[in-house]
Short mmCIF file of C-alpha atoms and ligand atoms in Angstrom, two decimals:
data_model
loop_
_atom_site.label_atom_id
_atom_site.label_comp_id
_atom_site.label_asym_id
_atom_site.label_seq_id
_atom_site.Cartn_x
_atom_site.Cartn_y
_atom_site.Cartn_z
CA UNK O 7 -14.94 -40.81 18.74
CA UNK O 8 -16.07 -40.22 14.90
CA UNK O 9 -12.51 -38.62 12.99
CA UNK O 10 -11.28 -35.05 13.66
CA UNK O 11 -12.25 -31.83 11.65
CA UNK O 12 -8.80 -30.99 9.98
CA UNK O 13 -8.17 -27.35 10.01
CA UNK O 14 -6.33 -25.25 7.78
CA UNK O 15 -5.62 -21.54 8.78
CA UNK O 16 -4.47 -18.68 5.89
CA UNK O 17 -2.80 -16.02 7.43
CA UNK O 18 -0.96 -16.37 10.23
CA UNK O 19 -0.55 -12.93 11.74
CA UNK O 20 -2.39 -11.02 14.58
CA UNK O 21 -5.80 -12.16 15.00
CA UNK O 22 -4.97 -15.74 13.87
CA UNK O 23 -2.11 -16.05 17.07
CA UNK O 24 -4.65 -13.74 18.67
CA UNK O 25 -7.53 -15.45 18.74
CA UNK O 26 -8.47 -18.41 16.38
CA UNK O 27 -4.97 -20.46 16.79
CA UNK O 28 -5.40 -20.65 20.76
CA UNK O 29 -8.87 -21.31 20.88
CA UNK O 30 -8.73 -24.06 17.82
CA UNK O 31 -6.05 -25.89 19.81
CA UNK O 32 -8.08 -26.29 23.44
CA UNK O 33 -11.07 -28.31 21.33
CA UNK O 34 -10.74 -32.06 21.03
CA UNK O 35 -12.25 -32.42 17.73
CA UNK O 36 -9.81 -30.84 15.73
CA UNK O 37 -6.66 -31.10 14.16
CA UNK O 38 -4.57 -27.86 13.36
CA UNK O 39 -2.98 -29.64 10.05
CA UNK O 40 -2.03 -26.81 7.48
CA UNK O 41 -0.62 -23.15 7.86
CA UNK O 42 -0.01 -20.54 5.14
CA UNK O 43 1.01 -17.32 4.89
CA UNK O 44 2.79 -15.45 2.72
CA UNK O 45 5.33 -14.85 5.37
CA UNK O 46 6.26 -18.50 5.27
CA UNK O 47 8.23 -17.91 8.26
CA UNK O 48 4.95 -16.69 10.19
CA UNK O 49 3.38 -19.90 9.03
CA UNK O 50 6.25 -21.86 10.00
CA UNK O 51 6.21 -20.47 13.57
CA UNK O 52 2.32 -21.14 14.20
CA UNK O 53 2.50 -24.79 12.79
CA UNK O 54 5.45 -24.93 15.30
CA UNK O 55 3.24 -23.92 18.04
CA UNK O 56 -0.37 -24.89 17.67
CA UNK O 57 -0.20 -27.68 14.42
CA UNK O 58 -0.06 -31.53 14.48
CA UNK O 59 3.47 -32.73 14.10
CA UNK O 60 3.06 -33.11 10.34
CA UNK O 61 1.62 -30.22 9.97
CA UNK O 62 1.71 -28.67 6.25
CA UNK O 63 2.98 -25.21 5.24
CA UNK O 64 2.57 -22.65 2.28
CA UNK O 65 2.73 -19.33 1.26
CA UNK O 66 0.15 -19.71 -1.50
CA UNK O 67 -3.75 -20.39 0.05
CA UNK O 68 -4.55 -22.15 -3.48
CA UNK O 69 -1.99 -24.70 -3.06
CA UNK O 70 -3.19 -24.94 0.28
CA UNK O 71 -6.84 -25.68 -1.05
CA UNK O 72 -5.77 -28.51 -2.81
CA UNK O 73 -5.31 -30.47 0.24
CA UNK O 74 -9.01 -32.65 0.00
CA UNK O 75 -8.27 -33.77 3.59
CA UNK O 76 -8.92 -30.10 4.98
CA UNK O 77 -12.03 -29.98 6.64
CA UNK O 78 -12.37 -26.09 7.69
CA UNK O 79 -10.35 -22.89 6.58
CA UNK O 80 -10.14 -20.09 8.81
CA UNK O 81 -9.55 -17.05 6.32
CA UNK O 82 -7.60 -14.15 8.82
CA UNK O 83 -6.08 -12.23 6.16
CA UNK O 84 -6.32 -8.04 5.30
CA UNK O 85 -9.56 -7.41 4.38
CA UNK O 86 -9.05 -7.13 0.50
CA UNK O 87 -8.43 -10.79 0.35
CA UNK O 88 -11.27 -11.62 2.60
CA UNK O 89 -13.58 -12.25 0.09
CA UNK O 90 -11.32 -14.07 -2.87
CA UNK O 91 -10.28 -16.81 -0.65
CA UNK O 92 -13.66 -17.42 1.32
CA UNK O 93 -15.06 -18.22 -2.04
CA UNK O 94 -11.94 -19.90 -3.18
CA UNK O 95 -12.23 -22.15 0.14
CA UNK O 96 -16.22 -23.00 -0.37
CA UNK O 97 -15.36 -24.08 -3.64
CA UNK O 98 -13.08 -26.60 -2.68
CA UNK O 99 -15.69 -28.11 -0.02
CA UNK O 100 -14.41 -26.45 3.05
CA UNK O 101 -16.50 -24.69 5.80
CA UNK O 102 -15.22 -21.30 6.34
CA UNK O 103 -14.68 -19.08 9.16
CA UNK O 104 -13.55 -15.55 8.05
CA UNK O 105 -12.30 -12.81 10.01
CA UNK O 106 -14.59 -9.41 10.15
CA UNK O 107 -15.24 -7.74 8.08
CA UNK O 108 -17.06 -9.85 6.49
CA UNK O 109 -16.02 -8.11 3.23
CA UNK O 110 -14.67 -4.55 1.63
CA UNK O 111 -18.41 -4.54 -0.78
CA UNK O 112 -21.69 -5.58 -0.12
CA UNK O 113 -21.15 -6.83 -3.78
CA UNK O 114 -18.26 -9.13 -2.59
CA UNK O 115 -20.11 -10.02 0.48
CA UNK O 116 -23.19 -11.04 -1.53
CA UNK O 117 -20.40 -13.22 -3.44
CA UNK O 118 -19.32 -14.86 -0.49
CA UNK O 119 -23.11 -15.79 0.45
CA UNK O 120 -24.30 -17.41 -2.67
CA UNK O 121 -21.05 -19.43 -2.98
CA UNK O 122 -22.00 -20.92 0.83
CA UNK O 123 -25.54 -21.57 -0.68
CA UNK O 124 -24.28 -23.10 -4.19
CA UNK O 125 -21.88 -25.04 -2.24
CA UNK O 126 -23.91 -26.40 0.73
CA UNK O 127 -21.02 -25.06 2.92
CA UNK O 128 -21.00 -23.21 5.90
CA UNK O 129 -20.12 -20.01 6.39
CA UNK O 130 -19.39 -17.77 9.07
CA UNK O 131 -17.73 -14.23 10.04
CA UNK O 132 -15.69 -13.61 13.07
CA UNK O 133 -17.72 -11.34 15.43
CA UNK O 134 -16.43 -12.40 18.90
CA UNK O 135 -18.32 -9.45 20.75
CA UNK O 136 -21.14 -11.47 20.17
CA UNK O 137 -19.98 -14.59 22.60
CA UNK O 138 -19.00 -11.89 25.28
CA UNK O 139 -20.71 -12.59 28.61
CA UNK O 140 -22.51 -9.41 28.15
CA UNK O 141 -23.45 -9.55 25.07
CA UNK O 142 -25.11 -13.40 25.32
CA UNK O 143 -26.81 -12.72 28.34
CA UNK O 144 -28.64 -9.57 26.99
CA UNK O 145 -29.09 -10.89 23.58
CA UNK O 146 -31.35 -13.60 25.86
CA UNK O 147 -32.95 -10.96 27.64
CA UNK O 148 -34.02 -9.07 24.37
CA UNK O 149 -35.17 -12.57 22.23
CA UNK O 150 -37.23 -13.53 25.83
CA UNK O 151 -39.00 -9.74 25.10
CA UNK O 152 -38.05 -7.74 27.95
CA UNK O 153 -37.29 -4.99 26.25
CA UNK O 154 -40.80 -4.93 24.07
CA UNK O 155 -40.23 -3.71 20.89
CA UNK O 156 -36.45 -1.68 20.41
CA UNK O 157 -36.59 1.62 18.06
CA UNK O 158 -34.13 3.06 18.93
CA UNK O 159 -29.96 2.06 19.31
CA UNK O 160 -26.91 3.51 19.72
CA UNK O 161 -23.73 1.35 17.95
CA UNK O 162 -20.39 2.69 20.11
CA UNK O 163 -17.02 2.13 18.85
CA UNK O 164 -15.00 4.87 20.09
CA UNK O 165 -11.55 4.97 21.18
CA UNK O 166 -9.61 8.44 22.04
CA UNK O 167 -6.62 7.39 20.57
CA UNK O 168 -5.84 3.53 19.24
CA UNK O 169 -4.97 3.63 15.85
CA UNK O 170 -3.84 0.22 14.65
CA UNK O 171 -0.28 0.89 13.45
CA UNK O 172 0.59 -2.52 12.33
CA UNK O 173 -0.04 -4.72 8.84
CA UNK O 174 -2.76 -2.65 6.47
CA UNK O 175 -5.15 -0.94 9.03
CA UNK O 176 -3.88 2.56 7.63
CA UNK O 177 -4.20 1.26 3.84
CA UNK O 178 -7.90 2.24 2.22
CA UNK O 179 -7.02 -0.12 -0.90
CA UNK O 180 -6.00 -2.80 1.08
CA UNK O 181 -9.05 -2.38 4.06
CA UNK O 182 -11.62 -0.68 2.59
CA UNK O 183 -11.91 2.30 4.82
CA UNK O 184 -10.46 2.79 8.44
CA UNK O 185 -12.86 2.72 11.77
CA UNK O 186 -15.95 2.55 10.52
CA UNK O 187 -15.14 -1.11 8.87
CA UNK O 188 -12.62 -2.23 11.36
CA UNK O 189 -14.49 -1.72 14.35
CA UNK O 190 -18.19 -0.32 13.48
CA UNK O 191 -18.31 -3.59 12.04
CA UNK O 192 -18.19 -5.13 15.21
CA UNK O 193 -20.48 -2.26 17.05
CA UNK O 194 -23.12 -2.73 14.31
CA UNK O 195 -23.43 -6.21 14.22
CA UNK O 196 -23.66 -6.80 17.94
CA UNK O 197 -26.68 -3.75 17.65
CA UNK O 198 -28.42 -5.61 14.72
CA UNK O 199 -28.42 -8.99 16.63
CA UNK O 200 -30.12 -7.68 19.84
CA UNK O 201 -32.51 -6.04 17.99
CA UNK O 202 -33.29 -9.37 15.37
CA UNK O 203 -33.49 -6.19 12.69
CA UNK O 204 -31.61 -6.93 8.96
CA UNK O 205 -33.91 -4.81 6.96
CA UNK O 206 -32.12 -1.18 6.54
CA UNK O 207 -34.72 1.39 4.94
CA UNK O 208 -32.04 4.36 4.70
CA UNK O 209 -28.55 5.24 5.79
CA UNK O 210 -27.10 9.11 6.38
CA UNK O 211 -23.39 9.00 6.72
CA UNK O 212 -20.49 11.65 7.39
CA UNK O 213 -16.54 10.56 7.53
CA UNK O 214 -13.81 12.10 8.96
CA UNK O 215 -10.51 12.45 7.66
CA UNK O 216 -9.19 15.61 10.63
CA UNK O 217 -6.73 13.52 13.11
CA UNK O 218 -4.89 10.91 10.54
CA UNK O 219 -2.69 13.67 8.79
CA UNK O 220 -0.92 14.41 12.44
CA UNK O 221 2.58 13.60 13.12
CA UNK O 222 3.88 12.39 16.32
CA UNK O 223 0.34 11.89 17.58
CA UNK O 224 -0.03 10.15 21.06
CA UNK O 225 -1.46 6.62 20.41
CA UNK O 226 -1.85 3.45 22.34
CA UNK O 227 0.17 1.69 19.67
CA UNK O 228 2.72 4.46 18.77
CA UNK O 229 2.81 7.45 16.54
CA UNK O 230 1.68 6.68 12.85
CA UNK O 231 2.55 7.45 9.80
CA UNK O 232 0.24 10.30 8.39
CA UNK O 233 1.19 9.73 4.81
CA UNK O 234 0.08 5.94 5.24
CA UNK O 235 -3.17 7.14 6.50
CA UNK O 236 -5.55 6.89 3.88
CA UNK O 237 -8.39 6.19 5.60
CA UNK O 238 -10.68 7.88 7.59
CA UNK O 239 -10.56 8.42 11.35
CA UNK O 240 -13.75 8.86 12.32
CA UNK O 241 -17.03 8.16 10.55
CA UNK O 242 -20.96 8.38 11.95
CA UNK O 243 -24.18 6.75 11.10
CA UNK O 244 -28.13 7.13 10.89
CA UNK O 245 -29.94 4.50 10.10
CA UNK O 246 -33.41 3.99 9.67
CA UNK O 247 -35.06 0.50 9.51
CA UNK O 248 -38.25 -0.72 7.31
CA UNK O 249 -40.32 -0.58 10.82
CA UNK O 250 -39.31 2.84 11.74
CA UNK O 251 -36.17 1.52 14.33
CA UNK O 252 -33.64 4.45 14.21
CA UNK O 253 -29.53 3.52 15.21
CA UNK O 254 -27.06 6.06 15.58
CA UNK O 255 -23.45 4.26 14.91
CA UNK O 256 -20.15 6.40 16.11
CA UNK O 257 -16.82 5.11 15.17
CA UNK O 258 -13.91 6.05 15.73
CA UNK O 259 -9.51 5.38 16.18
CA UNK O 260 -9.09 8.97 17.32
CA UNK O 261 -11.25 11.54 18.71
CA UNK O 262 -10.99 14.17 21.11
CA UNK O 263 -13.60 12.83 23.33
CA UNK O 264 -13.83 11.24 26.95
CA UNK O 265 -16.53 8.95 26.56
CA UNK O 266 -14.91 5.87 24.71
CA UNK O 267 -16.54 3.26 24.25
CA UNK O 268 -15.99 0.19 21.93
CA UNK O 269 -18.45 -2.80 20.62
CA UNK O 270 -20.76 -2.07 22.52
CA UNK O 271 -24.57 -1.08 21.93
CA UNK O 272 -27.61 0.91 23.71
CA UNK O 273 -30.98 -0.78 23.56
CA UNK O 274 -34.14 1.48 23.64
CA UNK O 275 -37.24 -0.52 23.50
CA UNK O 276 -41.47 0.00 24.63
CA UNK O 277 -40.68 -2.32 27.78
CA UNK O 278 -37.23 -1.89 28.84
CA UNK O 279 -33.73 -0.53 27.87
CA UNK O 280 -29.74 -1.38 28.66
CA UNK O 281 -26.71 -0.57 27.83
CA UNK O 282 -23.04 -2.05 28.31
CA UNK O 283 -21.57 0.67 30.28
CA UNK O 284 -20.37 -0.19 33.92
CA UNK O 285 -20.62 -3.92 32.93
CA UNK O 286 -24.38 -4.56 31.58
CA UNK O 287 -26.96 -2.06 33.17
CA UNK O 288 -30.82 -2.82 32.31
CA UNK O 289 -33.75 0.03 33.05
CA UNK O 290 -37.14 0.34 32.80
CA UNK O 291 -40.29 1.02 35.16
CA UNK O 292 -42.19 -0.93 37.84
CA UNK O 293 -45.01 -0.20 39.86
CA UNK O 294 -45.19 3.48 38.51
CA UNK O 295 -41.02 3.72 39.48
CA UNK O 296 -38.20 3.88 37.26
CA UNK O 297 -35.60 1.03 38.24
CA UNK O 298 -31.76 0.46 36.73
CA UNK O 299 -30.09 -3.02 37.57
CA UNK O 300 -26.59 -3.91 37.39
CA UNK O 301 -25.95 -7.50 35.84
CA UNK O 302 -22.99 -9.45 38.09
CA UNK O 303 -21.35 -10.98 34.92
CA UNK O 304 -18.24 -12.31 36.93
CA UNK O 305 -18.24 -15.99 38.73
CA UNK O 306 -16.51 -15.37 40.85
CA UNK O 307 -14.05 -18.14 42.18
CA UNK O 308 -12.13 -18.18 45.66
CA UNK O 309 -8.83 -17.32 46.57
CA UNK O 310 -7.36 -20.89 45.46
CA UNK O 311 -9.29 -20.84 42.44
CA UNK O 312 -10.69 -18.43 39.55
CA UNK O 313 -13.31 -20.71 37.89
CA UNK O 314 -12.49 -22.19 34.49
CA UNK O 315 -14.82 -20.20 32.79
CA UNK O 316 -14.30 -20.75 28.96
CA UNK O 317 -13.38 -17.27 27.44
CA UNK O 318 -15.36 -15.11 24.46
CA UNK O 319 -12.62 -16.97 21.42
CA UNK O 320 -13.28 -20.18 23.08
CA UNK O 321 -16.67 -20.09 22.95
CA UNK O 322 -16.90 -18.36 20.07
CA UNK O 323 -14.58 -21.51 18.36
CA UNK O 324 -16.66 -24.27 19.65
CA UNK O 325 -20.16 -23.44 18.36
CA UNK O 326 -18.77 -22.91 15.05
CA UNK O 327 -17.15 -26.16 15.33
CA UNK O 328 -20.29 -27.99 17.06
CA UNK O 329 -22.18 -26.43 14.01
CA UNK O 330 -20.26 -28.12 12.06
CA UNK O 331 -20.06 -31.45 13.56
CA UNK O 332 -24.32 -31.03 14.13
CA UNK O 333 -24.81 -29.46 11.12
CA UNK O 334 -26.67 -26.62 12.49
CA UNK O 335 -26.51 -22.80 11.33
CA UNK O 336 -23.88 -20.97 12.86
CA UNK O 337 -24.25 -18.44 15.07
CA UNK O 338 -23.20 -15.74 12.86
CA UNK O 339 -25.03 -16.04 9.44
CA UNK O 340 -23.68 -14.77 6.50
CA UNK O 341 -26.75 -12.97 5.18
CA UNK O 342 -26.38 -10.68 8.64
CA UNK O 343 -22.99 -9.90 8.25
CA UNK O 344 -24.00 -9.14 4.35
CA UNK O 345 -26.12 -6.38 6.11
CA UNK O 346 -23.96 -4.98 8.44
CA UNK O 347 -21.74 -4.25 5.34
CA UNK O 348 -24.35 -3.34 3.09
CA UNK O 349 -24.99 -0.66 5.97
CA UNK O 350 -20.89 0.25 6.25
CA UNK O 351 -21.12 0.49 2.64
CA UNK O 352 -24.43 3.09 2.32
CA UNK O 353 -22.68 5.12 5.08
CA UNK O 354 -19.37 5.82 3.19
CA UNK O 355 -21.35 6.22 0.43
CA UNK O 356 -23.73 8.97 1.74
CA UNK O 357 -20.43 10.65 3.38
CA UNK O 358 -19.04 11.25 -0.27
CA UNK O 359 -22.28 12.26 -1.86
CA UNK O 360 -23.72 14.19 1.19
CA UNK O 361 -26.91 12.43 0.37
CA UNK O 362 -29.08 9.53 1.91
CA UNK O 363 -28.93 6.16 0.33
CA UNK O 364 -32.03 4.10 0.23
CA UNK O 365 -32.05 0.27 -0.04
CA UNK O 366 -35.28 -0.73 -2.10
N1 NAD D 405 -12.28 -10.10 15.39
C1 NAD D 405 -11.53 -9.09 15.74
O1 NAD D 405 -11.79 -8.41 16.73
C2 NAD D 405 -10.33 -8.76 14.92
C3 NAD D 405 -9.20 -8.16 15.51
C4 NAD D 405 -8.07 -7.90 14.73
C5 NAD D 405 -8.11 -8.17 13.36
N2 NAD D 405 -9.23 -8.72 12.80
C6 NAD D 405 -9.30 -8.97 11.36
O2 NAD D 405 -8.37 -9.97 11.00
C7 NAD D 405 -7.79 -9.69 9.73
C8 NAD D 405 -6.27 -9.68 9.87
O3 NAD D 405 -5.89 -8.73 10.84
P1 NAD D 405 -4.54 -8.92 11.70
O4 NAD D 405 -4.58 -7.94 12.79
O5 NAD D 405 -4.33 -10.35 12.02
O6 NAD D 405 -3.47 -8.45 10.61
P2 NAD D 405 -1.97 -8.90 10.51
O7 NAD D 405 -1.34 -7.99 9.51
O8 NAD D 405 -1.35 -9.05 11.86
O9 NAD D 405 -2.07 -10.39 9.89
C9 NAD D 405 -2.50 -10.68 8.58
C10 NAD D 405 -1.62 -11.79 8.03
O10 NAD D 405 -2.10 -12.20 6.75
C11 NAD D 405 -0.99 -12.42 5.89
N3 NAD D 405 -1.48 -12.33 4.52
C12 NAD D 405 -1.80 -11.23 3.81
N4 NAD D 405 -2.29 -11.57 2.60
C13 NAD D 405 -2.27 -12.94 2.55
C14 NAD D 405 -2.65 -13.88 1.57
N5 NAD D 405 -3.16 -13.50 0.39
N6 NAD D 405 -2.48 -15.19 1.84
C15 NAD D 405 -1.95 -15.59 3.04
N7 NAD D 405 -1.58 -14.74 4.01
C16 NAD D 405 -1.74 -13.43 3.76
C17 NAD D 405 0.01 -11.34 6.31
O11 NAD D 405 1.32 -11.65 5.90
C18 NAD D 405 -0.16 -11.34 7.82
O12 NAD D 405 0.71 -12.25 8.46
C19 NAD D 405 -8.38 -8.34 9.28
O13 NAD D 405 -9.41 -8.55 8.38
C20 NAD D 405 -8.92 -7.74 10.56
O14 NAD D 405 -10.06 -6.90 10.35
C21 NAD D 405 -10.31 -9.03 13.56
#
């Protein structure tokens, strides 16, 4: 076997113990070999767990760069940093896998883009809803045409009460915004990917700032604190596309509503339609009859055995490393996440001014 991809990882909190560090360490062709944070300690603890028994930590990322034998930097910091040490990381000839969103600006996203293209680098943003069973099996059935042509979507990321209470979520300097960019991010992107559609025409937008200021509040992750709430706690899109395509995008930590629902998206095309509630439900019309199927999206298994099915991080961490080792375009692109936030963007925007923002 050719050498291992050496893998650095800069932040070591939630989503990196989460997600990247366990999935990382179940693929052969990499070495977890440096760690930073600027909680040393936190870096300390997942080069303890997941690195090589040499591996190296810091608690500055640029020291960290300096290391020429790092192949691939996963960036899993607050979203304020996102951008600053993506670029940082390209420049010093690593391929780079950063956490959504992709950015807090389209203008820093656009950054992040042409350093991957002036670098030769890859680059790629960490929207795991997309390697969900669901979502791969009906991104298949909408690129195979089932569905005819989609114009109209719904983008669902609502949650009655979740807040994240923990790190920066609450912080707009530090994030960017609240719910619409931490998970209509997600929502979006997996919408803009079934429909093959990166070409926004307009954007309405309203944002909510009505639950956040509450003390006490009931919340999956505990009561916050309302005068760390800057952000918003709800915000809503409409979107129009060049070729007419209309999404509506709901986001929210904290409504008063019953119908949650979260990355997930509702397809509306000439042929066909589905959605991802009850599992993945498709509909459409046959022989002059409407019909709805229910896709089985379990394997299964038997009582002395559940299947080894490889789970959403896992796959989501081998094709970026395959796409490195192949040199093929990773499954997320950075000029689609540039979109989705571009989109994020027009909709705070248009929920300041109370007008509609037009991309030319
Ligand atoms: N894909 C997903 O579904 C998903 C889920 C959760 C979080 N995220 C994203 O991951 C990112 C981090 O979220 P989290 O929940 O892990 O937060 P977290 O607060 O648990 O972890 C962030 C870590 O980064 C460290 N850090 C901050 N600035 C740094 C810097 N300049 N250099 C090195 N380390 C630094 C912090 O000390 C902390 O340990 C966010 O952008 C968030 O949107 C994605």
């Amino acid at each position: 076997m050719t050498e291992k991809l050496k893998i650095a990882v800069i932040g070591c909190g939630g989503i990196a113990k989460g997600k990247h560090l366990p999935s990382l360490k179940k693929i052969k062709q990499v070495d977890l070999i440096a760690f930073c944070d600027i909680k040393l300690e936190r870096a300390e603890e997942a080069a303890e767990e997941y690195g090589i028994a040499d591996a190296k930590v810091y608690n500055n990322y640029k020291q960290l760069l300096q290391d020429a034998s790092i192949d691939v930097v996963h960036v899993c910091t607050p979203n304020n940093s996102h951008a600053e040490i993506s670029i940082a990381a390209l420049e010093a000839g690593k391929h780079v896998m950063c956490e959504k969103p992709m950015a807090k600006t389209s203008k820093e996203a656009k950054s992040m883009v042409e350093a991957a293209e002036r670098t030769g680098r890859k680059l790629t943003i960490g929207y795991n809803n997309r390697f969900r069973t669901d979502s791969q099996y009906l991104h298949k059935v909408s690129r195979r045409g089932d569905l005819g042509e989609v114009y109209f979507a719904k983008a669902h990321a609502i949650r009655r009460r979740a807040v994240p209470t923990w790190g920066v979520f609450l912080d707009e300097e530090k994030q960017g915004g609240g719910p619409l960019i931490d998970i209509g991010t997600h929502a979006l992107d997996l919408t803009l990917w079934m429909m093959d559609n990166y070409r926004p025409k307009a954007v309405m937008g309203s944002a909510f700032h009505k639950l956040g200021k509450r003390k006490d509040a009931a919340n999956a992750w505990g009561p916050w604190d309302p005068e760390k709430f800057t952000v918003e706690d709800s915000a809503f899109g409409f979107i129009t596309m060049e070729n007419g395509a209309t999404i509506i995008l709901e986001s929210s930590w904290a409504i008063n509503s019953l119908d949650e629902d979260e990355a997930k998206c509702s397809l509306s095309g000439t042929e066909g339609g589905a959605d991802m509630k009850d599992g993945l439900r498709i509909n459409g019309e046959n022989f002059g009859k409407l019909y709805a199927t229910n896709v089985e999206l379990e394997s299964g298994g038997v009582a002395f055995y559940d299947g080894d099915e490889e789970s959403d991080s896992e796959l989501e961490a081998r094709l970026w490393i395959e796409s490195i080792i192949n040199d093929t375009e990773p499954t997320v692109k950075p000029k689609e996440a540039f979109v989705v936030t571009q989109i994020l963007e027009a909709i705070y925007e248009s929920a300041k001014t109370g007008k509609a923002v037009y991309f030319s």
